[in-house]
Amino acid sequence: MKTMKELSLTTTLRGIAPQKAPETLLPSVMRRVGLADTYWRVESPVGTVYIAHSPAGISMVTRAKSPAEFEEAFRRLHGRAAYPEKHVPPAAIQARVRKLQGRDPKDLRFDLRGLSEFERAVLMKALEIPPGEVRPYSWIAKEIGRPGAVRATGSALAKNPVPLLIPCHRVVKSDGHLGQYSMGGPRNKRTLLEIEGAQPKTLEKLASSGVRYLGNAKQRHYCYPTCGGIATLVVSNTVRFHDEREAAAAGYHPCGDCRPPIAKAS
């Protein structure tokens, strides 16, 4: 049988309602220990962008009219908060965003939580496209071993949470036309490609004429038009192919650098 003291203690404990921790407690602790997402504001060729990062890497890049608008967009995408960064972004990131120059983006770390394995593979492959060059959606699908997933590849690029740093602007439609861009549409895509030297007007002209590949008469291989830099390949180049079968029939083989498709046997 319980004593009066024990009964009193039991009654007191049962009368205490469990207290819910303040909603601000976890974010506050996360920030204090350096685990929360924080963000920078940086000017880019396509306007002001906000760059969020976590200890795992860069988690979001997007345009926004204000910090509040960015924070809301970040919360919608990731389901967690992002806070202003006290320190300026590293010079390497500023160079990549402001001038599309500098550090190789493959050396950056990215926080791609929430994306599928396929989506991550698509984005990592896009990182391999050099500045000033473009590849079609079908190239990425083939390179990651999913040649039939061209449309899904386009959808994955449209969901790219870190454009500019993962350069989805360097991926074009399979017919050579530039296509859409997740951060501001075709106009911004043209701006970025122009800065990198890809000559978007030339690319659109080639696409409209049905030219998919250019041939190197000396080495007898065919390439995507921007392989090695469009200025060196397009100028005075009269060896043009509408598809890989036409190139193969002329005795040309796929370039080992840009890796266009091999002509299928009929």
XYZ file of N, CA and C in Angstrom:
798
model
N 0.838 -1.185 0.000
C 0.000 0.000 0.000
C 0.881 1.246 0.000
N 0.514 2.283 -0.900
C 1.311 3.497 -1.013
C 1.117 4.386 0.210
N 2.205 5.039 0.590
C 2.135 6.004 1.676
C 1.463 7.271 1.182
N 1.096 8.152 2.117
C 0.476 9.428 1.749
C 1.424 10.259 0.903
N 2.726 10.172 1.175
C 3.706 10.949 0.405
C 3.762 10.469 -1.034
N 3.729 9.105 -1.203
C 3.775 8.523 -2.537
C 2.512 8.857 -3.317
N 1.342 8.793 -2.643
C 0.093 9.131 -3.305
C 0.092 10.590 -3.751
N 0.635 11.457 -2.905
C 0.685 12.882 -3.241
C 1.568 13.133 -4.441
N 2.723 12.434 -4.485
C 3.654 12.599 -5.599
C 3.038 12.078 -6.897
N 2.351 10.915 -6.817
C 1.715 10.336 -8.005
C 0.649 11.279 -8.551
N -0.165 11.817 -7.632
C -1.212 12.739 -8.051
C -0.629 13.973 -8.713
N 0.479 14.472 -8.165
C 1.108 15.673 -8.720
C 1.638 15.410 -10.131
N 2.300 14.251 -10.281
C 2.870 13.920 -11.584
C 1.778 13.729 -12.627
N 0.698 13.062 -12.260
C -0.396 12.825 -13.198
C -1.086 14.133 -13.578
N -0.989 15.128 -12.725
C -1.655 16.387 -13.008
C -0.857 17.321 -13.897
N 0.384 16.957 -14.202
C 1.222 17.809 -15.043
C 1.002 17.457 -16.504
N 0.510 18.385 -17.271
C 0.313 18.146 -18.704
C 1.650 18.208 -19.428
N 1.909 17.298 -20.379
C 3.173 17.329 -21.118
C 3.312 18.640 -21.883
N 4.455 19.255 -21.790
C 4.697 20.532 -22.437
C 5.348 20.330 -23.805
N 4.786 20.954 -24.850
C 5.331 20.878 -26.208
C 6.477 21.870 -26.355
N 7.566 21.399 -26.932
C 8.712 22.279 -27.128
C 8.354 23.387 -28.112
N 8.839 24.579 -27.902
C 8.562 25.679 -28.845
C 9.005 25.316 -30.258
N 8.217 25.736 -31.254
C 8.539 25.403 -32.638
C 9.869 25.991 -33.068
N 10.298 27.046 -32.397
C 11.563 27.686 -32.770
C 12.777 27.016 -32.142
N 12.550 26.038 -31.251
C 13.667 25.443 -30.525
C 14.598 24.668 -31.443
N 14.034 23.747 -32.255
C 14.885 22.925 -33.109
C 15.662 23.763 -34.122
N 15.005 24.680 -34.870
C 15.785 25.519 -35.780
C 16.871 26.310 -35.074
N 16.561 26.794 -33.855
C 17.552 27.557 -33.110
C 18.757 26.702 -32.764
N 18.490 25.471 -32.334
C 19.586 24.557 -32.003
C 20.382 24.198 -33.260
N 19.666 23.935 -34.351
C 20.337 23.587 -35.605
C 21.264 24.703 -36.053
N 20.807 25.936 -35.956
C 21.641 27.072 -36.347
C 22.845 27.208 -35.432
N 22.623 26.984 -34.142
C 23.704 27.146 -33.174
C 24.822 26.142 -33.405
N 24.460 24.936 -33.807
C 25.486 23.904 -34.019
C 25.931 23.834 -35.479
N 25.430 24.760 -36.305
C 25.909 24.828 -37.686
C 25.308 23.814 -38.621
N 24.100 23.321 -38.350
C 23.477 22.297 -39.189
C 22.307 22.823 -40.021
N 21.927 24.063 -39.814
C 20.801 24.620 -40.553
C 21.238 25.118 -41.931
N 20.270 25.229 -42.859
C 20.542 25.827 -44.166
C 20.640 27.342 -44.004
N 21.654 27.929 -44.603
C 21.774 29.378 -44.650
C 21.941 29.797 -46.108
N 21.763 31.093 -46.377
C 21.809 31.498 -47.782
C 22.528 32.827 -47.978
N 23.067 32.958 -49.213
C 23.697 34.204 -49.657
C 22.831 34.861 -50.720
N 23.016 36.143 -50.912
C 22.400 36.897 -51.994
C 23.515 37.333 -52.932
N 23.411 36.956 -54.213
C 24.477 37.221 -55.176
C 23.866 37.736 -56.474
N 24.520 38.703 -57.092
C 24.076 39.189 -58.395
C 24.610 38.273 -59.497
N 23.770 37.958 -60.473
C 24.143 37.078 -61.573
C 23.785 37.737 -62.897
N 24.197 37.174 -64.029
C 23.815 37.736 -65.330
C 22.314 37.738 -65.592
N 21.560 36.950 -64.823
C 20.113 36.899 -65.018
C 19.365 37.482 -63.824
N 20.037 38.312 -63.044
C 19.392 38.970 -61.916
C 19.886 38.469 -60.576
N 19.243 38.962 -59.520
C 19.614 38.568 -58.164
C 19.231 37.116 -57.901
N 20.177 36.343 -57.397
C 19.888 34.952 -57.034
C 20.248 34.729 -55.570
N 19.572 33.776 -54.986
C 19.839 33.381 -53.608
C 20.386 31.954 -53.630
N 21.428 31.735 -52.854
C 22.112 30.446 -52.842
C 22.094 29.898 -51.424
N 21.360 28.820 -51.229
C 21.280 28.200 -49.910
C 22.250 27.031 -49.841
N 22.786 26.814 -48.645
C 23.692 25.684 -48.455
C 23.538 25.123 -47.049
N 23.830 23.846 -46.942
C 23.801 23.140 -45.671
C 25.173 22.498 -45.483
N 25.414 21.840 -44.366
C 26.697 21.147 -44.218
C 26.929 20.091 -45.300
N 25.845 19.591 -45.917
C 25.990 18.575 -46.966
C 26.349 19.186 -48.307
N 26.132 20.496 -48.478
C 26.446 21.132 -49.750
C 25.413 22.177 -50.130
N 25.501 22.653 -51.355
C 24.584 23.679 -51.854
C 23.221 23.039 -52.098
N 22.185 23.629 -51.537
C 20.865 22.993 -51.551
C 19.848 23.687 -52.450
N 20.087 24.960 -52.819
C 19.117 25.641 -53.682
C 19.740 26.894 -54.271
N 19.443 27.135 -55.536
C 19.803 28.389 -56.215
C 18.579 28.836 -56.997
N 18.129 30.045 -56.765
C 16.973 30.535 -57.502
C 16.922 32.050 -57.459
N 16.170 32.628 -58.380
C 15.933 34.058 -58.348
C 14.789 34.355 -57.378
N 14.835 35.530 -56.780
C 13.752 35.968 -55.892
C 13.816 37.480 -55.765
N 12.674 38.094 -55.499
C 12.605 39.544 -55.378
C 13.035 40.036 -54.006
N 13.022 39.130 -53.021
C 13.371 39.534 -51.660
C 13.787 38.308 -50.867
N 14.483 38.505 -49.751
C 14.819 37.368 -48.884
C 13.576 36.607 -48.427
N 12.503 37.340 -48.110
C 11.279 36.675 -47.645
C 10.710 35.770 -48.723
N 10.732 36.242 -49.981
C 10.229 35.424 -51.078
C 11.087 34.182 -51.260
N 12.401 34.342 -51.127
C 13.283 33.175 -51.244
C 13.035 32.186 -50.107
N 12.930 32.691 -48.885
C 12.734 31.795 -47.741
C 11.451 30.985 -47.889
N 10.407 31.610 -48.423
C 9.154 30.894 -48.646
C 9.324 29.834 -49.733
N 10.034 30.169 -50.807
C 10.285 29.199 -51.880
C 11.117 28.033 -51.363
N 12.087 28.325 -50.524
C 12.925 27.264 -49.962
C 12.104 26.333 -49.079
N 11.247 26.916 -48.260
C 10.427 26.093 -47.367
C 9.471 25.205 -48.171
N 8.893 25.759 -49.245
C 7.991 24.955 -50.077
C 8.725 23.783 -50.712
N 9.949 24.015 -51.146
C 10.700 22.958 -51.830
C 11.243 21.920 -50.868
N 11.798 22.369 -49.750
C 12.528 21.458 -48.870
C 11.802 21.123 -47.570
N 10.768 21.883 -47.233
C 10.045 21.597 -46.006
C 10.791 21.999 -44.748
N 11.775 22.860 -44.884
C 12.525 23.345 -43.729
C 12.914 24.802 -43.990
N 13.427 25.455 -42.965
C 13.734 26.873 -43.080
C 15.162 27.104 -43.551
N 15.387 28.284 -44.113
C 16.737 28.739 -44.457
C 16.917 30.133 -43.865
N 18.135 30.431 -43.431
C 18.403 31.670 -42.724
C 19.522 32.457 -43.412
N 19.516 33.770 -43.282
C 20.576 34.567 -43.910
C 21.956 34.170 -43.395
N 22.903 34.102 -44.294
C 24.288 33.764 -43.950
C 25.011 35.026 -43.490
N 25.779 34.907 -42.422
C 26.501 36.065 -41.885
C 27.752 36.388 -42.701
N 28.314 35.394 -43.361
C 29.556 35.581 -44.089
C 29.290 35.666 -45.587
N 30.175 36.334 -46.298
C 30.039 36.447 -47.749
C 30.342 35.102 -48.392
N 29.785 34.825 -49.568
C 30.063 33.544 -50.230
C 31.516 33.445 -50.659
N 32.051 32.243 -50.732
C 33.427 32.059 -51.196
C 33.627 32.657 -52.585
N 34.827 33.105 -52.865
C 35.128 33.740 -54.152
C 34.822 32.806 -55.320
N 35.047 31.515 -55.134
C 34.806 30.551 -56.214
C 33.335 30.519 -56.608
N 32.450 30.564 -55.626
C 31.013 30.543 -55.916
C 30.578 31.866 -56.532
N 31.118 32.966 -56.038
C 30.790 34.259 -56.636
C 31.194 34.303 -58.108
N 32.366 33.768 -58.426
C 32.828 33.763 -59.817
C 31.935 32.913 -60.695
N 31.504 31.765 -60.165
C 30.639 30.879 -60.952
C 29.307 31.540 -61.235
N 28.754 32.228 -60.264
C 27.421 32.796 -60.409
C 27.456 34.116 -61.172
N 28.428 34.959 -60.899
C 28.451 36.292 -61.491
C 28.975 36.299 -62.925
N 29.987 35.458 -63.185
C 30.615 35.495 -64.499
C 30.647 34.142 -65.194
N 30.069 33.110 -64.541
C 30.086 31.747 -65.081
C 31.523 31.297 -65.332
N 32.420 31.718 -64.460
C 33.830 31.374 -64.589
C 34.342 30.844 -63.266
N 35.587 30.352 -63.319
C 36.253 29.985 -62.081
C 36.252 28.501 -61.824
N 36.095 28.182 -60.580
C 36.236 26.822 -60.097
C 35.333 25.847 -60.841
N 35.902 24.678 -61.129
C 35.134 23.619 -61.782
C 33.964 23.230 -60.882
N 32.713 23.326 -61.379
C 31.564 23.014 -60.516
C 31.554 21.572 -60.029
N 32.286 20.680 -60.691
C 32.336 19.283 -60.216
C 33.039 19.191 -58.871
N 33.789 20.238 -58.499
C 34.468 20.241 -57.208
C 33.570 20.732 -56.078
N 32.393 21.254 -56.421
C 31.463 21.713 -55.402
C 30.662 20.539 -54.853
N 30.178 20.699 -53.636
C 29.315 19.682 -53.037
C 27.867 20.171 -53.096
N 26.950 19.233 -53.357
C 25.543 19.580 -53.483
C 24.703 18.734 -52.539
N 23.741 19.384 -51.932
C 22.787 18.706 -51.061
C 21.530 18.440 -51.886
N 21.410 17.225 -52.406
C 20.311 16.869 -53.306
C 19.317 15.930 -52.632
N 19.170 16.078 -51.336
C 18.175 15.276 -50.618
C 16.798 15.493 -51.225
N 16.032 14.431 -51.321
C 14.680 14.534 -51.855
C 14.586 14.188 -53.327
N 15.720 14.141 -54.025
C 15.705 13.746 -55.426
C 15.915 12.241 -55.535
N 15.379 11.655 -56.597
C 15.550 10.226 -56.814
C 16.956 9.931 -57.324
N 17.319 8.670 -57.316
C 18.633 8.270 -57.826
C 18.775 8.659 -59.299
N 17.707 8.488 -60.071
C 17.733 8.863 -61.478
C 17.935 10.364 -61.638
N 17.207 11.157 -60.870
C 17.329 12.607 -60.967
C 18.727 13.080 -60.602
N 19.310 12.472 -59.588
C 20.680 12.849 -59.208
C 21.668 12.470 -60.304
N 21.466 11.310 -60.936
C 22.356 10.894 -62.016
C 22.295 11.864 -63.187
N 21.092 12.340 -63.501
C 20.926 13.313 -64.590
C 21.694 14.594 -64.280
N 21.541 15.102 -63.071
C 22.195 16.358 -62.708
C 23.718 16.214 -62.660
N 24.201 15.106 -62.155
C 25.648 14.902 -62.104
C 26.240 14.786 -63.507
N 25.495 14.216 -64.429
C 25.969 14.131 -65.814
C 26.000 15.517 -66.462
N 25.013 16.352 -66.138
C 25.004 17.720 -66.679
C 26.246 18.493 -66.246
N 26.789 18.155 -65.085
C 28.011 18.804 -64.600
C 29.203 18.558 -65.526
N 29.147 17.503 -66.315
C 30.276 17.148 -67.173
C 30.315 17.950 -68.473
N 29.267 18.691 -68.762
C 29.235 19.481 -70.001
C 30.100 20.720 -69.802
N 31.141 20.904 -70.607
C 32.046 22.047 -70.404
C 31.369 23.375 -70.706
N 31.847 24.464 -70.114
C 31.331 25.795 -70.449
C 31.483 26.064 -71.945
N 30.481 26.708 -72.533
C 30.534 27.016 -73.954
C 30.109 25.886 -74.849
N 29.683 24.762 -74.254
C 29.214 23.625 -75.033
C 27.809 23.239 -74.591
N 27.100 22.552 -75.470
C 25.770 22.053 -75.139
C 25.666 20.585 -75.536
N 24.716 19.906 -74.905
C 24.396 18.521 -75.251
C 22.885 18.369 -75.220
N 22.331 17.481 -76.009
C 20.876 17.276 -75.972
C 20.451 16.391 -74.800
N 19.162 16.451 -74.486
C 18.617 15.597 -73.432
C 18.935 14.131 -73.713
N 18.865 13.755 -74.980
C 19.113 12.354 -75.342
C 20.540 11.930 -75.012
N 21.485 12.866 -75.071
C 22.882 12.550 -74.722
C 22.988 12.166 -73.259
N 22.346 12.953 -72.388
C 22.396 12.633 -70.961
C 21.731 11.289 -70.693
N 20.566 11.062 -71.302
C 19.867 9.794 -71.091
C 20.739 8.611 -71.510
N 21.426 8.747 -72.650
C 22.296 7.664 -73.117
C 23.495 7.473 -72.187
N 24.085 8.577 -71.763
C 25.285 8.512 -70.936
C 25.039 7.853 -69.581
N 23.840 8.007 -69.035
C 23.562 7.407 -67.726
C 22.929 6.029 -67.864
N 22.915 5.496 -69.087
C 22.407 4.148 -69.302
C 20.904 4.035 -69.387
N 20.220 5.172 -69.658
C 18.756 5.156 -69.782
C 18.361 5.822 -71.098
N 18.755 5.269 -72.242
C 18.526 5.938 -73.528
C 17.063 6.186 -73.852
N 16.154 5.417 -73.281
C 14.740 5.604 -73.561
C 14.066 6.631 -72.662
N 14.832 7.200 -71.732
C 14.237 8.100 -70.737
C 14.520 9.561 -71.055
N 14.371 9.942 -72.308
C 14.674 11.315 -72.714
C 13.711 12.308 -72.063
N 12.425 12.000 -72.094
C 11.446 12.910 -71.495
C 11.655 13.008 -69.994
N 11.928 11.890 -69.336
C 12.177 11.910 -67.890
C 13.435 12.703 -67.565
N 14.407 12.656 -68.465
C 15.620 13.454 -68.285
C 15.293 14.938 -68.299
N 14.445 15.343 -69.244
C 14.020 16.740 -69.283
C 13.296 17.156 -68.018
N 12.460 16.272 -67.494
C 11.724 16.573 -66.266
C 12.680 16.718 -65.083
N 13.701 15.858 -65.041
C 14.685 15.932 -63.947
C 15.459 17.247 -63.999
N 15.817 17.681 -65.198
C 16.540 18.949 -65.332
C 15.655 20.129 -64.962
N 14.360 20.024 -65.260
C 13.429 21.090 -64.892
C 13.309 21.229 -63.378
N 13.603 20.158 -62.650
C 13.533 20.172 -61.191
C 14.876 20.504 -60.543
N 15.885 20.802 -61.346
C 17.210 21.105 -60.827
C 17.117 22.181 -59.735
N 17.446 21.856 -58.478
C 17.324 22.867 -57.419
C 18.497 23.842 -57.374
N 19.553 23.558 -58.140
C 20.742 24.418 -58.084
C 21.213 24.817 -59.484
N 20.344 25.443 -60.301
C 20.789 25.905 -61.616
C 21.930 26.920 -61.477
N 22.609 27.176 -62.568
C 23.844 27.949 -62.641
C 25.023 27.111 -62.164
N 24.935 26.521 -60.972
C 26.044 25.725 -60.461
C 26.006 24.298 -61.016
N 24.829 23.725 -61.176
C 24.663 22.535 -62.011
C 24.059 23.054 -63.307
N 24.859 23.116 -64.389
C 24.515 23.925 -65.572
C 23.490 23.304 -66.514
N 22.250 23.241 -66.075
C 21.202 22.696 -66.949
C 20.938 23.594 -68.155
N 21.462 24.828 -68.125
C 21.292 25.700 -69.299
C 22.110 25.191 -70.487
N 23.014 24.251 -70.255
C 23.829 23.684 -71.334
C 23.182 22.452 -71.967
N 21.970 22.153 -71.583
C 21.261 21.008 -72.151
C 20.151 21.530 -73.061
N 20.114 21.029 -74.290
C 19.168 21.519 -75.294
C 18.266 20.380 -75.759
N 17.291 20.731 -76.566
C 16.373 19.722 -77.091
C 17.104 18.783 -78.045
N 16.532 17.623 -78.247
C 17.183 16.623 -79.097
C 17.277 17.062 -80.552
N 16.442 18.038 -80.968
C 16.533 18.521 -82.345
C 17.505 19.691 -82.483
N 18.164 20.041 -81.385
C 19.163 21.102 -81.424
C 18.671 22.459 -80.979
N 17.360 22.667 -80.930
C 16.837 23.947 -80.460
C 17.086 24.077 -78.951
N 17.170 25.316 -78.491
C 17.604 25.558 -77.112
C 16.621 25.029 -76.078
N 15.326 25.221 -76.293
C 14.346 24.727 -75.334
C 14.178 25.640 -74.133
N 13.524 25.130 -73.118
C 13.175 25.902 -71.928
C 14.324 25.936 -70.921
N 14.123 26.761 -69.895
C 15.111 26.865 -68.820
C 14.361 27.124 -67.523
N 14.738 26.389 -66.477
C 13.973 26.425 -65.230
C 14.104 27.738 -64.473
N 15.116 28.546 -64.790
C 15.307 29.783 -64.029
C 15.159 30.996 -64.950
N 13.939 31.194 -65.423
C 13.672 32.392 -66.199
C 13.369 32.166 -67.661
N 13.342 30.930 -68.137
C 12.931 30.652 -69.501
C 14.019 30.791 -70.545
N 13.661 30.669 -71.845
C 14.627 30.653 -72.945
C 15.503 31.902 -73.021
N 14.945 33.061 -72.679
C 15.732 34.289 -72.765
C 16.952 34.227 -71.854
N 16.763 33.773 -70.623
C 17.891 33.648 -69.709
C 18.857 32.565 -70.152
N 18.322 31.519 -70.756
C 19.179 30.447 -71.250
C 20.112 30.987 -72.339
N 19.561 31.778 -73.236
C 20.378 32.386 -74.292
C 21.452 33.302 -73.703
N 21.069 34.064 -72.696
C 22.023 34.969 -72.057
C 23.213 34.204 -71.486
N 22.943 33.132 -70.783
C 24.010 32.353 -70.160
C 24.902 31.695 -71.216
N 24.288 31.133 -72.254
C 25.076 30.495 -73.309
C 25.916 31.515 -74.068
N 25.365 32.696 -74.264
C 26.107 33.759 -74.946
C 27.349 34.147 -74.138
N 27.195 34.285 -72.843
C 28.324 34.630 -71.974
C 29.408 33.559 -72.042
N 29.000 32.319 -72.139
C 29.972 31.217 -72.189
C 30.578 31.017 -73.573
N 30.061 31.725 -74.567
C 30.619 31.615 -75.906
C 30.008 30.537 -76.771
N 28.819 30.056 -76.428
C 28.198 28.973 -77.190
C 27.435 29.457 -78.425
N 27.315 30.770 -78.588
C 26.655 31.359 -79.751
C 25.251 30.761 -79.988
N 24.305 31.078 -79.112
C 22.963 30.494 -79.232
C 22.278 30.781 -80.561
N 22.535 31.946 -81.175
C 21.918 32.244 -82.475
C 22.407 31.256 -83.537
N 23.701 30.938 -83.489
C 24.246 29.961 -84.436
C 23.642 28.586 -84.203
N 23.487 28.222 -82.924
C 22.900 26.917 -82.591
C 21.473 26.816 -83.102
N 20.701 27.875 -82.925
C 19.320 27.864 -83.395
C 19.266 27.790 -84.919
N 20.190 28.467 -85.588
C 20.230 28.442 -87.051
C 20.554 27.044 -87.558
N 21.518 26.383 -86.925
C 21.862 25.014 -87.319
C 20.680 24.084 -87.077
N 20.020 24.242 -85.928
C 18.875 23.385 -85.593
C 17.749 23.575 -86.597
N 17.497 24.813 -86.981
C 16.408 25.096 -87.927
C 16.694 24.508 -89.308
N 17.979 24.387 -89.661
C 18.347 23.810 -90.955
C 18.476 22.290 -90.892
N 18.228 21.717 -89.709
C 18.276 20.262 -89.570
C 19.657 19.700 -89.328
N 20.669 20.542 -89.149
C 22.035 20.063 -88.916
C 22.185 19.665 -87.451
N 22.604 18.428 -87.234
C 22.801 17.942 -85.873
C 24.274 17.795 -85.523
N 25.103 17.491 -86.521
C 26.519 17.235 -86.266
C 27.381 17.945 -87.296
N 28.612 18.241 -86.891
C 29.604 18.799 -87.794
C 30.766 17.822 -87.899
N 31.312 17.709 -89.082
C 32.382 16.743 -89.298
C 33.766 17.371 -89.286
N 34.728 16.653 -88.762
C 36.130 17.050 -88.819
C 36.756 16.291 -89.982
N 36.975 17.009 -91.101
C 37.427 16.346 -92.327
C 38.798 15.711 -92.169
N 39.637 16.290 -91.325
C 40.994 15.769 -91.155
C 40.994 14.473 -90.357
N 40.281 14.477 -89.251
C 40.273 13.296 -88.377
C 39.104 12.357 -88.666
N 38.234 12.767 -89.544
C 37.106 11.935 -89.999
C 36.178 11.511 -88.855
N 35.885 12.447 -87.975
C 34.868 12.161 -86.956
C 33.828 13.272 -86.950
N 32.652 12.961 -86.413
C 31.580 13.947 -86.334
C 31.285 14.275 -84.879
N 30.885 15.539 -84.650
C 30.723 16.071 -83.299
C 29.414 16.826 -83.159
N 29.023 17.050 -81.909
C 28.008 18.044 -81.645
C 28.606 19.410 -81.986
N 27.791 20.363 -82.449
C 28.330 21.630 -82.964
C 29.228 22.417 -82.022
N 29.086 22.239 -80.713
C 29.894 23.036 -79.788
C 31.118 22.288 -79.268
N 31.379 21.102 -79.736
C 32.480 20.293 -79.204
C 33.807 21.053 -79.329
N 34.476 21.264 -78.215
C 35.749 21.965 -78.220
C 35.623 23.461 -78.379
N 34.395 23.974 -78.408
C 34.168 25.406 -78.606
C 33.612 25.660 -79.987
N 32.466 26.285 -80.044
C 31.764 26.438 -81.310
C 32.552 27.289 -82.312
N 33.340 28.232 -81.849
C 34.074 29.113 -82.756
C 35.081 28.342 -83.601
N 35.710 27.321 -83.034
C 36.730 26.572 -83.765
C 36.122 25.528 -84.682
N 34.924 25.054 -84.369
C 34.341 23.964 -85.150
C 33.429 24.463 -86.268
N 32.717 25.542 -86.027
C 31.723 26.000 -86.988
C 32.328 26.855 -88.103
N 33.304 27.681 -87.772
C 33.855 28.613 -88.759
C 34.400 27.856 -89.970
N 33.890 28.214 -91.146
C 34.325 27.639 -92.430
C 34.108 26.125 -92.505
N 33.248 25.579 -91.666
C 33.020 24.136 -91.691
C 31.861 23.831 -92.640
N 32.170 23.113 -93.685
C 31.128 22.769 -94.664
C 30.701 21.308 -94.559
N 31.296 20.580 -93.608
C 30.936 19.172 -93.420
C 29.839 19.112 -92.372
N 28.621 18.982 -92.840
C 27.472 19.030 -91.934
C 26.577 17.814 -92.163
N 26.085 17.274 -91.068
C 25.273 16.061 -91.149
C 23.944 16.265 -90.430
N 22.900 15.681 -91.026
C 21.574 15.778 -90.430
C 21.328 14.694 -89.377
N 22.054 13.603 -89.456
C 21.941 12.553 -88.450
C 23.189 11.687 -88.506
N 23.282 10.753 -87.563
C 24.477 9.915 -87.466
C 24.598 8.930 -88.631
N 23.470 8.525 -89.211
C 23.548 7.609 -90.361
C 24.189 8.298 -91.560
N 23.842 9.546 -91.755
C 24.447 10.312 -92.847
C 25.960 10.447 -92.626
N 26.367 10.671 -91.383
C 27.790 10.788 -91.073
C 28.511 9.463 -91.301
N 27.894 8.371 -90.866
C 28.516 7.062 -91.039
C 28.635 6.697 -92.517
N 27.616 7.050 -93.293
C 27.648 6.756 -94.731
C 28.775 7.510 -95.432
N 29.156 8.674 -94.866
C 30.246 9.462 -95.442
C 31.610 9.021 -94.924
N 31.631 7.997 -94.080
C 32.891 7.480 -93.567
C 33.396 8.157 -92.311
N 32.491 8.791 -91.570
C 32.877 9.477 -90.332
C 32.478 8.629 -89.117
N 33.260 8.757 -88.057
C 32.970 8.017 -86.818
C 32.696 9.006 -85.684
N 32.033 8.575 -84.611
C 31.694 9.493 -83.521
C 32.934 10.043 -82.823
N 32.889 11.302 -82.456
C 33.963 11.935 -81.696
C 34.068 11.295 -80.318
N 35.291 11.073 -79.873
C 35.489 10.465 -78.554
C 35.337 11.430 -77.406
N 35.310 12.725 -77.711
C 35.182 13.717 -76.645
C 33.717 14.024 -76.326
N 32.940 14.388 -77.345
C 31.531 14.736 -77.078
C 30.603 13.532 -77.200
N 31.086 12.432 -77.750
C 30.389 11.146 -77.773
C 28.956 11.222 -78.342
N 28.830 11.639 -79.604
C 27.499 11.585 -80.232
C 27.090 10.132 -80.464
N 25.832 9.869 -80.761
C 25.386 8.476 -80.939
C 26.008 7.821 -82.164
N 26.139 6.507 -82.073
C 26.645 5.709 -83.196
C 25.457 5.331 -84.080
N 25.663 5.355 -85.375
C 24.587 5.004 -86.309
C 24.181 3.548 -86.109
N 22.880 3.306 -85.989
C 22.374 1.961 -85.836
C 22.336 1.250 -87.180
N 22.634 -0.033 -87.152
C 22.584 -0.811 -88.406
C 21.150 -0.922 -88.865
N 20.957 -0.754 -90.165
C 19.589 -0.838 -90.717
C 19.173 -2.285 -90.923
